[in-house]
């Protein structure tokens, strides 16, 4: 099954809805995927740093205490792919490092990025620092306030943090500002997009860098126990999920993405773009978005800044439309409870983003049990660690 028959499209989704001035840069980037990213010398450099600097391969861990504490049937296997153990604490460094190396090969010696939770900003600032490039990070003022430790980390790494005081003052506004900067400085600047979203070829480029997660998980499970029955990941823009899904898409494996239901989808305060959204254009791609009946983008709400985005990568919109992947939702309170559960059962404090995927595990196990007639084996992307969320987790302690 191929998910991108038309270049830059995933079924009816994707494309390149941008200002004319950006088209040459996006075309250059598209050519660079074949000429550089897939070349042996690039792969050697990037994979070398993934091993020596990021800490790959990350382990895969069978969480039997979690299985027991969730009251799941004996024989159920929950395998956690430990992206929380990557340098900087989440999967985002895989992509940030890849894009910074690519920028250098394209002769673009200034890096810009947008960030919500601050995780992508930290990952980009990290990659830029270790490659000796200047880095500007756009961040909504609301997120600057919510994510103070990550703002300080970016500054420590030598990046400039540029607060964006427009719109909802969150990720979508930061993304707009970064696009504006890029239009102006495209000859010298690379825009390091943080998720599998945005105009073609970004969704493809980011998926290319994040599929290392799924490729590793698939090989690790094959070597240790055999293939999984289902793969599970949380979905913000969709990069850790597509990184898992890509590797399993041709296998007889159910793919589950979990979106943020915020305070509950019925309250309207959520970030469940695929489940509750409409078709629209956001940040240069046709995808599913949270919008009113006139197509105006609405604010997203989630306890986790990394899922608080009113769009989603177009490949997920396509996978949802074709039925190849299934998308569920989890509320704020369910995510917090799931974070405490994993911490107490396994000694791992997960990111609030990841906790949305963890919250739906009992339901996913039930669905797969029904489908298979036996307890299932699940591979779950533990996309990041929860240190950045400690204040929120303590405040919301169940
Ligand atoms: C940013 C982030 C996410 C959401 O981004 P995706 O592109 O959907 O993966 C999920 N988990 C963690 C830990 C993050 O930092």
mmCIF file of N, CA and C in Angstrom, residues 23-91:
data_model
loop_
_atom_site.group_PDB
_atom_site.id
_atom_site.type_symbol
_atom_site.label_atom_id
_atom_site.label_comp_id
_atom_site.label_asym_id
_atom_site.label_seq_id
_atom_site.Cartn_x
_atom_site.Cartn_y
_atom_site.Cartn_z
ATOM 1 N N UNK A 23 8.093 29.023 -3.207
ATOM 2 C CA UNK A 23 8.070 27.823 -4.049
ATOM 3 C C UNK A 23 9.467 27.348 -4.454
ATOM 4 N N UNK A 24 10.370 28.259 -4.887
ATOM 5 C CA UNK A 24 11.706 27.770 -5.245
ATOM 6 C C UNK A 24 12.422 27.074 -4.080
ATOM 7 N N UNK A 25 12.269 27.617 -2.869
ATOM 8 C CA UNK A 25 12.928 27.008 -1.701
ATOM 9 C C UNK A 25 12.344 25.628 -1.399
ATOM 10 N N UNK A 26 11.030 25.501 -1.574
ATOM 11 C CA UNK A 26 10.399 24.199 -1.320
ATOM 12 C C UNK A 26 10.797 23.203 -2.404
ATOM 13 N N UNK A 27 10.947 23.688 -3.639
ATOM 14 C CA UNK A 27 11.405 22.797 -4.720
ATOM 15 C C UNK A 27 12.845 22.350 -4.486
ATOM 16 N N UNK A 28 13.665 23.291 -4.005
ATOM 17 C CA UNK A 28 15.060 22.950 -3.684
ATOM 18 C C UNK A 28 15.100 21.871 -2.595
ATOM 19 N N UNK A 29 14.239 22.051 -1.592
ATOM 20 C CA UNK A 29 14.176 21.102 -0.482
ATOM 21 C C UNK A 29 13.697 19.733 -0.969
ATOM 22 N N UNK A 30 12.755 19.748 -1.904
ATOM 23 C CA UNK A 30 12.232 18.499 -2.460
ATOM 24 C C UNK A 30 13.349 17.745 -3.196
ATOM 25 N N UNK A 31 14.116 18.467 -3.999
ATOM 26 C CA UNK A 31 15.241 17.829 -4.706
ATOM 27 C C UNK A 31 16.274 17.317 -3.711
ATOM 28 N N UNK A 32 16.431 18.066 -2.596
ATOM 29 C CA UNK A 32 17.451 17.709 -1.609
ATOM 30 C C UNK A 32 17.148 16.372 -0.929
ATOM 31 N N UNK A 33 15.868 15.982 -0.885
ATOM 32 C CA UNK A 33 15.536 14.694 -0.268
ATOM 33 C C UNK A 33 16.238 13.574 -1.024
ATOM 34 N N UNK A 34 16.153 13.601 -2.355
ATOM 35 C CA UNK A 34 16.818 12.572 -3.156
ATOM 36 C C UNK A 34 18.329 12.770 -3.228
ATOM 37 N N UNK A 35 18.731 14.027 -3.457
ATOM 38 C CA UNK A 35 20.149 14.293 -3.715
ATOM 39 C C UNK A 35 21.000 14.184 -2.456
ATOM 40 N N UNK A 36 20.454 14.611 -1.335
ATOM 41 C CA UNK A 36 21.255 14.629 -0.106
ATOM 42 C C UNK A 36 20.770 13.618 0.923
ATOM 43 N N UNK A 37 19.504 13.754 1.360
ATOM 44 C CA UNK A 37 19.040 12.961 2.503
ATOM 45 C C UNK A 37 19.203 11.466 2.235
ATOM 46 N N UNK A 38 18.922 11.034 0.998
ATOM 47 C CA UNK A 38 19.007 9.596 0.710
ATOM 48 C C UNK A 38 20.397 9.173 0.235
ATOM 49 N N UNK A 39 21.343 10.129 0.209
ATOM 50 C CA UNK A 39 22.700 9.777 -0.229
ATOM 51 C C UNK A 39 23.444 9.067 0.901
ATOM 52 N N UNK A 40 24.436 8.276 0.475
ATOM 53 C CA UNK A 40 25.180 7.494 1.454
ATOM 54 C C UNK A 40 25.959 8.395 2.412
ATOM 55 N N UNK A 41 26.541 9.468 1.906
ATOM 56 C CA UNK A 41 27.385 10.308 2.765
ATOM 57 C C UNK A 41 26.529 11.027 3.819
ATOM 58 N N UNK A 42 25.323 11.484 3.421
ATOM 59 C CA UNK A 42 24.435 12.114 4.400
ATOM 60 C C UNK A 42 23.994 11.104 5.448
ATOM 61 N N UNK A 43 23.552 9.949 5.008
ATOM 62 C CA UNK A 43 23.064 8.924 5.928
ATOM 63 C C UNK A 43 24.148 8.533 6.929
ATOM 64 N N UNK A 44 25.394 8.451 6.439
ATOM 65 C CA UNK A 44 26.498 8.091 7.325
ATOM 66 C C UNK A 44 26.708 9.148 8.404
ATOM 67 N N UNK A 45 26.687 10.426 7.975
ATOM 68 C CA UNK A 45 26.913 11.520 8.921
ATOM 69 C C UNK A 45 25.773 11.563 9.948
ATOM 70 N N UNK A 46 24.516 11.525 9.466
ATOM 71 C CA UNK A 46 23.355 11.644 10.346
ATOM 72 C C UNK A 46 23.264 10.440 11.285
ATOM 73 N N UNK A 47 23.383 9.242 10.735
ATOM 74 C CA UNK A 47 23.267 8.043 11.573
ATOM 75 C C UNK A 47 24.417 7.923 12.558
ATOM 76 N N UNK A 48 25.588 8.418 12.156
ATOM 77 C CA UNK A 48 26.735 8.440 13.067
ATOM 78 C C UNK A 48 26.424 9.296 14.292
ATOM 79 N N UNK A 49 25.835 10.460 14.062
ATOM 80 C CA UNK A 49 25.486 11.354 15.173
ATOM 81 C C UNK A 49 24.298 10.815 15.976
ATOM 82 N N UNK A 50 23.365 10.140 15.303
ATOM 83 C CA UNK A 50 22.256 9.517 16.053
ATOM 84 C C UNK A 50 22.819 8.532 17.069
ATOM 85 N N UNK A 51 23.862 7.814 16.681
ATOM 86 C CA UNK A 51 24.455 6.829 17.584
ATOM 87 C C UNK A 51 25.310 7.502 18.653
ATOM 88 N N UNK A 52 26.219 8.415 18.254
ATOM 89 C CA UNK A 52 27.216 8.917 19.204
ATOM 90 C C UNK A 52 26.703 10.103 20.020
ATOM 91 N N UNK A 53 25.673 10.797 19.534
ATOM 92 C CA UNK A 53 25.250 12.044 20.180
ATOM 93 C C UNK A 53 23.831 11.961 20.732
ATOM 94 N N UNK A 54 22.914 11.374 19.946
ATOM 95 C CA UNK A 54 21.502 11.297 20.368
ATOM 96 C C UNK A 54 21.268 10.109 21.315
ATOM 97 N N UNK A 55 22.041 9.020 21.093
ATOM 98 C CA UNK A 55 21.865 7.836 21.939
ATOM 99 C C UNK A 55 21.016 6.754 21.303
ATOM 100 N N UNK A 56 21.040 6.662 19.993
ATOM 101 C CA UNK A 56 20.285 5.627 19.290
ATOM 102 C C UNK A 56 21.171 4.390 19.075
ATOM 103 N N UNK A 57 20.576 3.187 18.908
ATOM 104 C CA UNK A 57 19.139 2.954 19.006
ATOM 105 C C UNK A 57 18.632 3.099 20.437
ATOM 106 N N UNK A 58 17.414 3.648 20.587
ATOM 107 C CA UNK A 58 16.790 3.692 21.904
ATOM 108 C C UNK A 58 16.263 2.290 22.224
ATOM 109 N N UNK A 59 16.213 1.921 23.519
ATOM 110 C CA UNK A 59 15.722 0.581 23.861
ATOM 111 C C UNK A 59 14.225 0.427 23.597
ATOM 112 N N UNK A 60 13.809 -0.827 23.512
ATOM 113 C CA UNK A 60 12.374 -1.118 23.565
ATOM 114 C C UNK A 60 12.159 -1.954 24.825
ATOM 115 N N UNK A 61 11.128 -1.597 25.614
ATOM 116 C CA UNK A 61 11.000 -2.150 26.966
ATOM 117 C C UNK A 61 9.612 -2.737 27.165
ATOM 118 N N UNK A 62 9.573 -3.958 27.678
ATOM 119 C CA UNK A 62 8.290 -4.622 27.910
ATOM 120 C C UNK A 62 7.759 -4.258 29.292
ATOM 121 N N UNK A 63 6.649 -3.532 29.337
ATOM 122 C CA UNK A 63 6.129 -2.943 30.579
ATOM 123 C C UNK A 63 5.124 -3.890 31.234
ATOM 124 N N UNK A 64 5.627 -4.957 31.855
ATOM 125 C CA UNK A 64 4.731 -5.971 32.428
ATOM 126 C C UNK A 64 4.026 -5.506 33.700
ATOM 127 N N UNK A 65 4.680 -4.631 34.465
ATOM 128 C CA UNK A 65 3.998 -4.116 35.662
ATOM 129 C C UNK A 65 2.840 -3.215 35.273
ATOM 130 N N UNK A 66 3.029 -2.459 34.230
ATOM 131 C CA UNK A 66 1.936 -1.612 33.740
ATOM 132 C C UNK A 66 0.770 -2.499 33.288
ATOM 133 N N UNK A 67 1.073 -3.552 32.550
ATOM 134 C CA UNK A 67 0.047 -4.497 32.094
ATOM 135 C C UNK A 67 -0.749 -5.034 33.287
ATOM 136 N N UNK A 68 -0.019 -5.440 34.309
ATOM 137 C CA UNK A 68 -0.659 -6.000 35.507
ATOM 138 C C UNK A 68 -1.488 -4.933 36.232
ATOM 139 N N UNK A 69 -0.904 -3.747 36.418
ATOM 140 C CA UNK A 69 -1.598 -2.695 37.172
ATOM 141 C C UNK A 69 -2.811 -2.141 36.430
ATOM 142 N N UNK A 70 -2.830 -2.277 35.119
ATOM 143 C CA UNK A 70 -4.003 -1.865 34.349
ATOM 144 C C UNK A 70 -5.071 -2.962 34.341
ATOM 145 N N UNK A 71 -4.736 -4.105 34.952
ATOM 146 C CA UNK A 71 -5.688 -5.210 35.022
ATOM 147 C C UNK A 71 -5.902 -5.897 33.682
ATOM 148 N N UNK A 72 -4.895 -5.841 32.815
ATOM 149 C CA UNK A 72 -5.020 -6.452 31.489
ATOM 150 C C UNK A 72 -4.721 -7.951 31.568
ATOM 151 N N UNK A 73 -5.322 -8.669 30.653
ATOM 152 C CA UNK A 73 -5.232 -10.122 30.612
ATOM 153 C C UNK A 73 -3.775 -10.599 30.528
ATOM 154 N N UNK A 74 -3.470 -11.666 31.213
ATOM 155 C CA UNK A 74 -2.145 -12.277 31.151
ATOM 156 C C UNK A 74 -1.830 -12.615 29.685
ATOM 157 N N UNK A 75 -0.606 -12.322 29.274
ATOM 158 C CA UNK A 75 -0.247 -12.579 27.879
ATOM 159 C C UNK A 75 -0.273 -11.329 27.031
ATOM 160 N N UNK A 76 -0.946 -10.286 27.522
ATOM 161 C CA UNK A 76 -0.921 -8.992 26.833
ATOM 162 C C UNK A 76 0.483 -8.416 26.965
ATOM 163 N N UNK A 77 1.016 -7.915 25.855
ATOM 164 C CA UNK A 77 2.367 -7.343 25.892
ATOM 165 C C UNK A 77 2.330 -5.881 25.482
ATOM 166 N N UNK A 78 2.878 -5.015 26.350
ATOM 167 C CA UNK A 78 2.989 -3.582 26.059
ATOM 168 C C UNK A 78 4.477 -3.250 25.928
ATOM 169 N N UNK A 79 4.918 -2.970 24.716
ATOM 170 C CA UNK A 79 6.327 -2.658 24.470
ATOM 171 C C UNK A 79 6.479 -1.154 24.260
ATOM 172 N N UNK A 80 7.297 -0.538 25.101
ATOM 173 C CA UNK A 80 7.491 0.917 25.031
ATOM 174 C C UNK A 80 8.770 1.234 24.264
ATOM 175 N N UNK A 81 8.637 1.976 23.164
ATOM 176 C CA UNK A 81 9.814 2.440 22.414
ATOM 177 C C UNK A 81 10.294 3.725 23.067
ATOM 178 N N UNK A 82 11.492 3.684 23.670
ATOM 179 C CA UNK A 82 11.920 4.688 24.638
ATOM 180 C C UNK A 82 12.556 5.940 24.016
ATOM 181 N N UNK A 83 11.759 6.720 23.287
ATOM 182 C CA UNK A 83 12.262 7.987 22.735
ATOM 183 C C UNK A 83 12.529 9.018 23.833
ATOM 184 N N UNK A 84 11.986 8.767 25.033
ATOM 185 C CA UNK A 84 12.274 9.661 26.166
ATOM 186 C C UNK A 84 13.754 9.626 26.530
ATOM 187 N N UNK A 85 14.454 8.591 26.076
ATOM 188 C CA UNK A 85 15.877 8.480 26.405
ATOM 189 C C UNK A 85 16.784 9.152 25.373
ATOM 190 N N UNK A 86 16.199 9.717 24.317
ATOM 191 C CA UNK A 86 17.001 10.501 23.362
ATOM 192 C C UNK A 86 17.579 11.735 24.051
ATOM 193 N N UNK A 87 18.738 12.188 23.593
ATOM 194 C CA UNK A 87 19.283 13.465 24.027
ATOM 195 C C UNK A 87 18.214 14.550 23.827
ATOM 196 N N UNK A 88 18.001 15.374 24.812
ATOM 197 C CA UNK A 88 16.976 16.425 24.912
ATOM 198 C C UNK A 88 15.599 15.880 25.285
ATOM 199 N N UNK A 89 15.460 14.566 25.452
ATOM 200 C CA UNK A 89 14.275 14.024 26.114
ATOM 201 C C UNK A 89 13.071 13.705 25.260
ATOM 202 N N UNK A 90 13.218 13.721 23.950
ATOM 203 C CA UNK A 90 12.088 13.361 23.086
ATOM 204 C C UNK A 90 12.595 13.032 21.685
ATOM 205 N N UNK A 91 11.654 12.567 20.845
ATOM 206 C CA UNK A 91 11.995 12.156 19.476
ATOM 207 C C UNK A 91 12.398 13.321 18.583
#
